[in-house]
mmCIF file of C-alpha atoms in Angstrom:
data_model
loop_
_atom_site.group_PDB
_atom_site.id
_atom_site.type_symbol
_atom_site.label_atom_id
_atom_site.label_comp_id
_atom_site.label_asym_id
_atom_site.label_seq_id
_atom_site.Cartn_x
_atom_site.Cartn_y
_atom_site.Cartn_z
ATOM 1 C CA UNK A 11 0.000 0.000 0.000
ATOM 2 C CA UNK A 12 1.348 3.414 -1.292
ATOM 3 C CA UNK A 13 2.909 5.011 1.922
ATOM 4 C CA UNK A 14 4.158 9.109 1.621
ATOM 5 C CA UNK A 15 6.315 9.961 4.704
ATOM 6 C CA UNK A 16 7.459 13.915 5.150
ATOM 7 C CA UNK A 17 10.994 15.104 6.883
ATOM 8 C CA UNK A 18 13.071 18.235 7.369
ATOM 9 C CA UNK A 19 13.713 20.722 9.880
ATOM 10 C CA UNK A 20 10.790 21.423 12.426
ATOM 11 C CA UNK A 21 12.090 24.619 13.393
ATOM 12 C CA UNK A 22 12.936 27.598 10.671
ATOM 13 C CA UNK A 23 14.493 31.128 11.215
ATOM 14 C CA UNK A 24 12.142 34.368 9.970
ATOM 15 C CA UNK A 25 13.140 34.889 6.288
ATOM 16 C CA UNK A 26 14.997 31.598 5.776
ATOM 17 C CA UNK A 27 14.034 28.997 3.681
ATOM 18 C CA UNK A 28 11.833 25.844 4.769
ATOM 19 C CA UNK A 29 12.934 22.532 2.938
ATOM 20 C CA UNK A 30 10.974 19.539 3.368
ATOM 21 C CA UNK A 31 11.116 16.323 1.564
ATOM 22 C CA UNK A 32 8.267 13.179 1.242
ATOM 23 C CA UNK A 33 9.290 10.116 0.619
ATOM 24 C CA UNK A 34 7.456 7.552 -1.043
ATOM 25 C CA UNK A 35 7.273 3.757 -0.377
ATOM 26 C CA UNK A 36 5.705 0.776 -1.984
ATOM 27 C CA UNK A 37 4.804 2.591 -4.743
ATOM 28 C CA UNK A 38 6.614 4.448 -7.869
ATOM 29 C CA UNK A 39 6.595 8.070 -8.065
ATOM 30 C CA UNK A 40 7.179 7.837 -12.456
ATOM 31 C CA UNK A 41 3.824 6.253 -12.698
ATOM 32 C CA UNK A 42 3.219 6.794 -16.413
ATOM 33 C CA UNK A 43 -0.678 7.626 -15.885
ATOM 34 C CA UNK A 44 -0.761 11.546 -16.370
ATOM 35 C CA UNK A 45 -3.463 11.689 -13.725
ATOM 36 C CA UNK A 46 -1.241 10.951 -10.907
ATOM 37 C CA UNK A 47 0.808 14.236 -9.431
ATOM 38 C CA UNK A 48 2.441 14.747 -6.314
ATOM 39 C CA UNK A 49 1.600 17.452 -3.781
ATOM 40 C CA UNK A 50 2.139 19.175 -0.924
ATOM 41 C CA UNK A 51 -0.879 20.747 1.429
ATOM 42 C CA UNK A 52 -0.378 22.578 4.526
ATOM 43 C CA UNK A 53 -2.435 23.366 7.738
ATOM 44 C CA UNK A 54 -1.735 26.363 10.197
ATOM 45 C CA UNK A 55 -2.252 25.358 13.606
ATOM 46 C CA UNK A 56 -6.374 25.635 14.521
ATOM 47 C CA UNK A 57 -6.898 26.023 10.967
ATOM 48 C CA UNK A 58 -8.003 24.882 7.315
ATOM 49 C CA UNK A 59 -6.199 22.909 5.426
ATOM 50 C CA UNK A 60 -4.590 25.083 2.083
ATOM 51 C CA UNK A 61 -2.868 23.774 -1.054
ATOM 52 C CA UNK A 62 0.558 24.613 -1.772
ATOM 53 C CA UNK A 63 1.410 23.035 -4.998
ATOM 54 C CA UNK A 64 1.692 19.944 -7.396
ATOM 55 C CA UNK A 65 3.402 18.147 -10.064
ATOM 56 C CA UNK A 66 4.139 15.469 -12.225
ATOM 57 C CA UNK A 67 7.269 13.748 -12.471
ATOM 58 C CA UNK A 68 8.120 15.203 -15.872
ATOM 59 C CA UNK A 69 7.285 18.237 -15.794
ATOM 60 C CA UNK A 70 3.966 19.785 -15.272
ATOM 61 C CA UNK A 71 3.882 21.721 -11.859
ATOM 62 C CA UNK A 72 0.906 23.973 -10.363
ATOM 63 C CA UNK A 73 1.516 26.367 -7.452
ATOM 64 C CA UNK A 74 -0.872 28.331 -5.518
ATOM 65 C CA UNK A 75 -0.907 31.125 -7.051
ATOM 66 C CA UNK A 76 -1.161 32.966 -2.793
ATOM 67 C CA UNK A 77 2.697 31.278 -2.517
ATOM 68 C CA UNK A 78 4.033 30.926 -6.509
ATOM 69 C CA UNK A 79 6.394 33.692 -5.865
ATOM 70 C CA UNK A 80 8.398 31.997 -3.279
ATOM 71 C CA UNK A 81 7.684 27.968 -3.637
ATOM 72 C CA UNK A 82 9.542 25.189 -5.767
ATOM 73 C CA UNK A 83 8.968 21.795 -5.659
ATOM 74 C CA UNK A 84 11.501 19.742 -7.223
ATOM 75 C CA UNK A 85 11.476 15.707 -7.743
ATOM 76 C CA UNK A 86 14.703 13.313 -7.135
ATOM 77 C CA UNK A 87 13.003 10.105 -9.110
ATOM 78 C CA UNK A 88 16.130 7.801 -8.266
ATOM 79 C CA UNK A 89 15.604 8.291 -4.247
ATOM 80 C CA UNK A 90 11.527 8.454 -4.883
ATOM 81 C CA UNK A 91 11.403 11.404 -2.546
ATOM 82 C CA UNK A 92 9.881 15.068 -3.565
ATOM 83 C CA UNK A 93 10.942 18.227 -1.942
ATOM 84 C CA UNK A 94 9.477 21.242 -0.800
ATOM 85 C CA UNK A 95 10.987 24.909 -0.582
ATOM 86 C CA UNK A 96 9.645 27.560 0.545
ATOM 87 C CA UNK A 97 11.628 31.173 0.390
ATOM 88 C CA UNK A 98 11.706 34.270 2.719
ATOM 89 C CA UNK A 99 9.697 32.187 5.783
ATOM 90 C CA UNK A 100 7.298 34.704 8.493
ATOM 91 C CA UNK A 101 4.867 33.460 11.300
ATOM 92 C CA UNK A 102 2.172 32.820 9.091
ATOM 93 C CA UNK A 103 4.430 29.600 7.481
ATOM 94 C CA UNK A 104 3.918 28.013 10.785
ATOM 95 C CA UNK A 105 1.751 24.639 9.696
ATOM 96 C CA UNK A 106 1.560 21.052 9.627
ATOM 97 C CA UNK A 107 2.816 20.272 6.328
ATOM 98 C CA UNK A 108 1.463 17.256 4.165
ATOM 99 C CA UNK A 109 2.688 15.653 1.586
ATOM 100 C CA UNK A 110 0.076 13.496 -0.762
ATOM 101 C CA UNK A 111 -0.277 11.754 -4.275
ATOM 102 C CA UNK A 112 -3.074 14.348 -6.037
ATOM 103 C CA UNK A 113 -4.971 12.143 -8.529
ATOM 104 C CA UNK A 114 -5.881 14.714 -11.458
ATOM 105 C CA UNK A 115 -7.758 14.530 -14.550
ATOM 106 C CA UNK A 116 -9.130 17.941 -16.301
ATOM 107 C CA UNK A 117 -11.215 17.543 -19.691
ATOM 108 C CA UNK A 118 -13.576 19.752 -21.298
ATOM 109 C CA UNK A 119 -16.549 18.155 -19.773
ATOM 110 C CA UNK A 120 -15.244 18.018 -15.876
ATOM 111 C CA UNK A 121 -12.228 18.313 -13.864
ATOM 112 C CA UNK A 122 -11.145 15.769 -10.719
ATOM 113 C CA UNK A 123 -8.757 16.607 -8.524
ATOM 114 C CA UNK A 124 -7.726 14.866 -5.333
ATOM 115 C CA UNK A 125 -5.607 13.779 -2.594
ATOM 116 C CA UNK A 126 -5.235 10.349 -1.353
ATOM 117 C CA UNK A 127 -2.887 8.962 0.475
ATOM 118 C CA UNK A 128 -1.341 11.921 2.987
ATOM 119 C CA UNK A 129 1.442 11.391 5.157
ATOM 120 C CA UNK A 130 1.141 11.922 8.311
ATOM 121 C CA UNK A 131 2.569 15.643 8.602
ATOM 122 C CA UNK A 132 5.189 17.354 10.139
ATOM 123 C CA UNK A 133 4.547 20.828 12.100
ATOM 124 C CA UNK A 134 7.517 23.529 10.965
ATOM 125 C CA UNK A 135 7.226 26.363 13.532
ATOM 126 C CA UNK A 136 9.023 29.566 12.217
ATOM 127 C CA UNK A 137 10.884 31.323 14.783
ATOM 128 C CA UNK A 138 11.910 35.287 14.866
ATOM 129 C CA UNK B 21 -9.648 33.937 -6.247
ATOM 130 C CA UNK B 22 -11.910 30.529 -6.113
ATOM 131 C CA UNK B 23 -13.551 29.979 -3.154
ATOM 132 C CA UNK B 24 -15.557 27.153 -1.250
ATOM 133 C CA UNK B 25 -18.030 27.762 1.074
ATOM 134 C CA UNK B 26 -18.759 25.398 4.131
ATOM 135 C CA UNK B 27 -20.439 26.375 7.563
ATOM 136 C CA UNK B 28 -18.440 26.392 10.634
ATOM 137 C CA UNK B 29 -19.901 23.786 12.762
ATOM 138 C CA UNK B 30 -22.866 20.857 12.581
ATOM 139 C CA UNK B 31 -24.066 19.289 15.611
ATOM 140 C CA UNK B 32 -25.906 16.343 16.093
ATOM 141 C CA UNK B 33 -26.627 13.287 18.739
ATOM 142 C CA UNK B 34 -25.730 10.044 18.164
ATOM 143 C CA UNK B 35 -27.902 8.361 15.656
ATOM 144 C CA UNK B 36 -29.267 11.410 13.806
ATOM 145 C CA UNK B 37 -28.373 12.403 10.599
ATOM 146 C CA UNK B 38 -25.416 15.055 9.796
ATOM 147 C CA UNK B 39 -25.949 17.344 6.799
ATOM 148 C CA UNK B 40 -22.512 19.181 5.710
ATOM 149 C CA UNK B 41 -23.033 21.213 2.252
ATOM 150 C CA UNK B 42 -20.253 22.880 0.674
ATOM 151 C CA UNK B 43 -21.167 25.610 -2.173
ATOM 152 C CA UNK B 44 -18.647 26.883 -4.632
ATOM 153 C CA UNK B 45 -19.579 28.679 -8.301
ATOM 154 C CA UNK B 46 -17.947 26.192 -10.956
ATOM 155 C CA UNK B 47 -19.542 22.821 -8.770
ATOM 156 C CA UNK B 48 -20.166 20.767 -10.269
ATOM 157 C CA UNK B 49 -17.968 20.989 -13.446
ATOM 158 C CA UNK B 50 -15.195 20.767 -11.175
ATOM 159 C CA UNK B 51 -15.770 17.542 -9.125
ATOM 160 C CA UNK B 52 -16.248 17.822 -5.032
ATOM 161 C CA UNK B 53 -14.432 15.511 -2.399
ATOM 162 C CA UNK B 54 -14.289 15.563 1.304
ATOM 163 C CA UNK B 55 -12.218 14.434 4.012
ATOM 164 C CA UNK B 56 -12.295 13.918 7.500
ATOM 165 C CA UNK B 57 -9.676 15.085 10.333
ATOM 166 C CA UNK B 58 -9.718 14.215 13.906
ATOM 167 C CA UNK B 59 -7.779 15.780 16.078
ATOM 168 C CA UNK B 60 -3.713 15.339 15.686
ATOM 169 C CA UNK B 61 -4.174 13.245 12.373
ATOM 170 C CA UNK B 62 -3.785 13.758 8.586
ATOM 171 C CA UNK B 63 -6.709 13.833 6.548
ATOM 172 C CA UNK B 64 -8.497 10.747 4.884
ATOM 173 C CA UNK B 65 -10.989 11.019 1.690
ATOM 174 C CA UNK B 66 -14.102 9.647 2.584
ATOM 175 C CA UNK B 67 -16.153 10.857 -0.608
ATOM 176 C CA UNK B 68 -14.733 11.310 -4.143
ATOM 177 C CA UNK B 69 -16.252 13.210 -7.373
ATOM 178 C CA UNK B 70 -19.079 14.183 -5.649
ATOM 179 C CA UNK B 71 -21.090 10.502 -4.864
ATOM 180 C CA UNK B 72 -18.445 7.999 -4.867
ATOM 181 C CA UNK B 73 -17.416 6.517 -1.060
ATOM 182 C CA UNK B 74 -13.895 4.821 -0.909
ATOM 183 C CA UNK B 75 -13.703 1.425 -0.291
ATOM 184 C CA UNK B 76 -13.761 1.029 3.415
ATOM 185 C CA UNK B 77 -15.625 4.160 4.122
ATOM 186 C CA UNK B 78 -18.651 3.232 5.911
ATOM 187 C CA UNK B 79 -21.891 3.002 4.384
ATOM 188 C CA UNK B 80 -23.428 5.912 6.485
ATOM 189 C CA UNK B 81 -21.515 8.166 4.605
ATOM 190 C CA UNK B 82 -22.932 9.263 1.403
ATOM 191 C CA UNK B 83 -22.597 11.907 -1.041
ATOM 192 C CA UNK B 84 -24.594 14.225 -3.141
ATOM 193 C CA UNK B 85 -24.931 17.312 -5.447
ATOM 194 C CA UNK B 86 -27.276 19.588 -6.778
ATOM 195 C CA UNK B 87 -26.513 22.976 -8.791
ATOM 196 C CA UNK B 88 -23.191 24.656 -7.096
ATOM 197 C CA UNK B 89 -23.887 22.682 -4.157
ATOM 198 C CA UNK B 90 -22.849 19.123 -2.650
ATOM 199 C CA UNK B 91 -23.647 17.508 0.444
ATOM 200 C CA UNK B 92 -21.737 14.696 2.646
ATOM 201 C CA UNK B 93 -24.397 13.263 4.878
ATOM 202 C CA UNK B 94 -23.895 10.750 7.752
ATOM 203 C CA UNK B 95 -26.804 8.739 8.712
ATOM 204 C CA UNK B 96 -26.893 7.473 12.114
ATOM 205 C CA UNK B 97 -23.910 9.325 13.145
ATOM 206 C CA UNK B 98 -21.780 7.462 16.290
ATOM 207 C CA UNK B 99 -19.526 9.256 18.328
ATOM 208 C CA UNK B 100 -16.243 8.552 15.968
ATOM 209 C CA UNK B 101 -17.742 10.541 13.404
ATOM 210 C CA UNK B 102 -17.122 13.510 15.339
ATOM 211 C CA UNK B 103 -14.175 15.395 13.322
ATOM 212 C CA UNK B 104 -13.515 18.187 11.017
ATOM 213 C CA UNK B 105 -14.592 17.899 7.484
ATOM 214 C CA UNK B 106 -13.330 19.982 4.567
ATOM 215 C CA UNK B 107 -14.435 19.419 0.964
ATOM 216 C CA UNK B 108 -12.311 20.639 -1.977
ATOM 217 C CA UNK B 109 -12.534 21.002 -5.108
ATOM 218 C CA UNK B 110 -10.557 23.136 -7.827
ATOM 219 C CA UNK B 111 -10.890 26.531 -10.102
ATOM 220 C CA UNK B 112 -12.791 26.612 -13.401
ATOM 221 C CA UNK B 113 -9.514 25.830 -14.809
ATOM 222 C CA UNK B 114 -9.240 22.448 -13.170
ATOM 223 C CA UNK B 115 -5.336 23.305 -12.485
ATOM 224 C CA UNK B 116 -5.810 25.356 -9.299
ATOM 225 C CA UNK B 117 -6.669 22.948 -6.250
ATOM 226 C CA UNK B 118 -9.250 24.931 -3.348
ATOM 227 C CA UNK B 119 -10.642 23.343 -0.178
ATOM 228 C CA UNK B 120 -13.453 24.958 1.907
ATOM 229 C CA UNK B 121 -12.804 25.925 5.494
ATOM 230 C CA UNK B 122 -14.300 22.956 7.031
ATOM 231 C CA UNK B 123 -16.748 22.049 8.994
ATOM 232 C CA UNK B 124 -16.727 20.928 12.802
ATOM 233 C CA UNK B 125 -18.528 17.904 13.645
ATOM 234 C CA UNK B 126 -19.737 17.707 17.423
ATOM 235 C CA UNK B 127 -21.904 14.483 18.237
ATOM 236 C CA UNK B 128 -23.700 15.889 21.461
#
């Protein structure tokens, strides 16, 4: 069963860069299938959950367009692990972050878009 | 920006029936799922593209839509339904993902 599994740093400095990285197991992340992406999701503490971006292995990638200016996710196919960066860090970057495989298909007629499995999160406070 | 539209909180007693809508203007072109969160946990789907429950969701859960509108229902709610529940959907693009501010579920 497809398992995700996020690590990195739980603590970042104000105006540094957060860097986290999901690792997937017992499952490949170059599934051929266009509909399957890769994604990260993020929840401020007491909050709702908000998108942060997605991609597919070769090439497509989607940002929120709230956090575009200052987030890249980048793949490393050979290790099966995705990363996460996020520039120029304040307070309000303090979340849970989640990593997840985003099943997508967008036609004409309708568009499907969601997330299933998560991992299980990992809080990054940001610190002044 | 796209936005989805949930109320803040549903409460119900055990065995009643929980009604959760969640309104947004390009539903249902764009396809609605929901998840549930308890406390300290990630989120699990328990209803995809609008009607469809995931194997080993419970039959009490259901799903349904209606104009910009869908609705997760739980019929005879028990007291380990009580969570937070967030649908989400995407823009009229289908490229931009959106979730709704969920929805706290209290079993009284």
């Amino acid at each position: 069963q497809l398992h995700l599994q996020e690590s990195g740093p739980g603590l970042v400095k104000s105006s540094e860069t957060l860097s986290l990285t999901c690792t997937v197991s017992a499952g490949s992340i170059t599934i051929s299938s266009s509909s399957y992406f890769w994604g990260w999701v993020r929840q401020p503490p007491g909050k709702g959950l908000e998108w942060i971006g997605s991609f597919y292995y070769s090439g497509n990638t989607y940002y929120n367009p709230s956090l575009k200016s200052r987030v890249t996710i980048s793949v490393d196919t050979s290790k099966k692990q995705f990363s996460l960066n996020l520039t120029s860090v304040t307070a309000a970057d303090t979340a849970v972050y989640y990593c997840a495989r985003h099943v997508r298909t967008v036609t004409r007629i309708e568009g499907v878009n969601w997330f299933d499995p998560w991992g299980q999160g990992t809080l990054v406070t940001v610190s002044s | 920006s796209y936005e989805l539209t949930q109320p803040p909180s549903v409460s119900v007693s055990p065995g009643e029936m929980a009604k959760i809508a969640c309104s947004g203007d390009v539903l249902p072109k764009q396809r609605a799922f929901w998840y549930q969160q308890k406390p300290g946990q990630a989120p699990i789907l328990v209803m995809y593209k609008d009607t469809e429950r995931p194997s080993g969701i419970p039959e009490r859960f259901s799903g349904s839509s209606s104009g910009t509108t869908v609705t997760l229902t739980i019929s005879g709610v028990q007291a380990e339904d009580e969570a937070d529940y967030y649908c989400q959907s995407a823009d009229s693009s289908g490229n931009y993902v959106v979730f709704g501010g969920g929805t706290k579920l209290t079993v009284l």
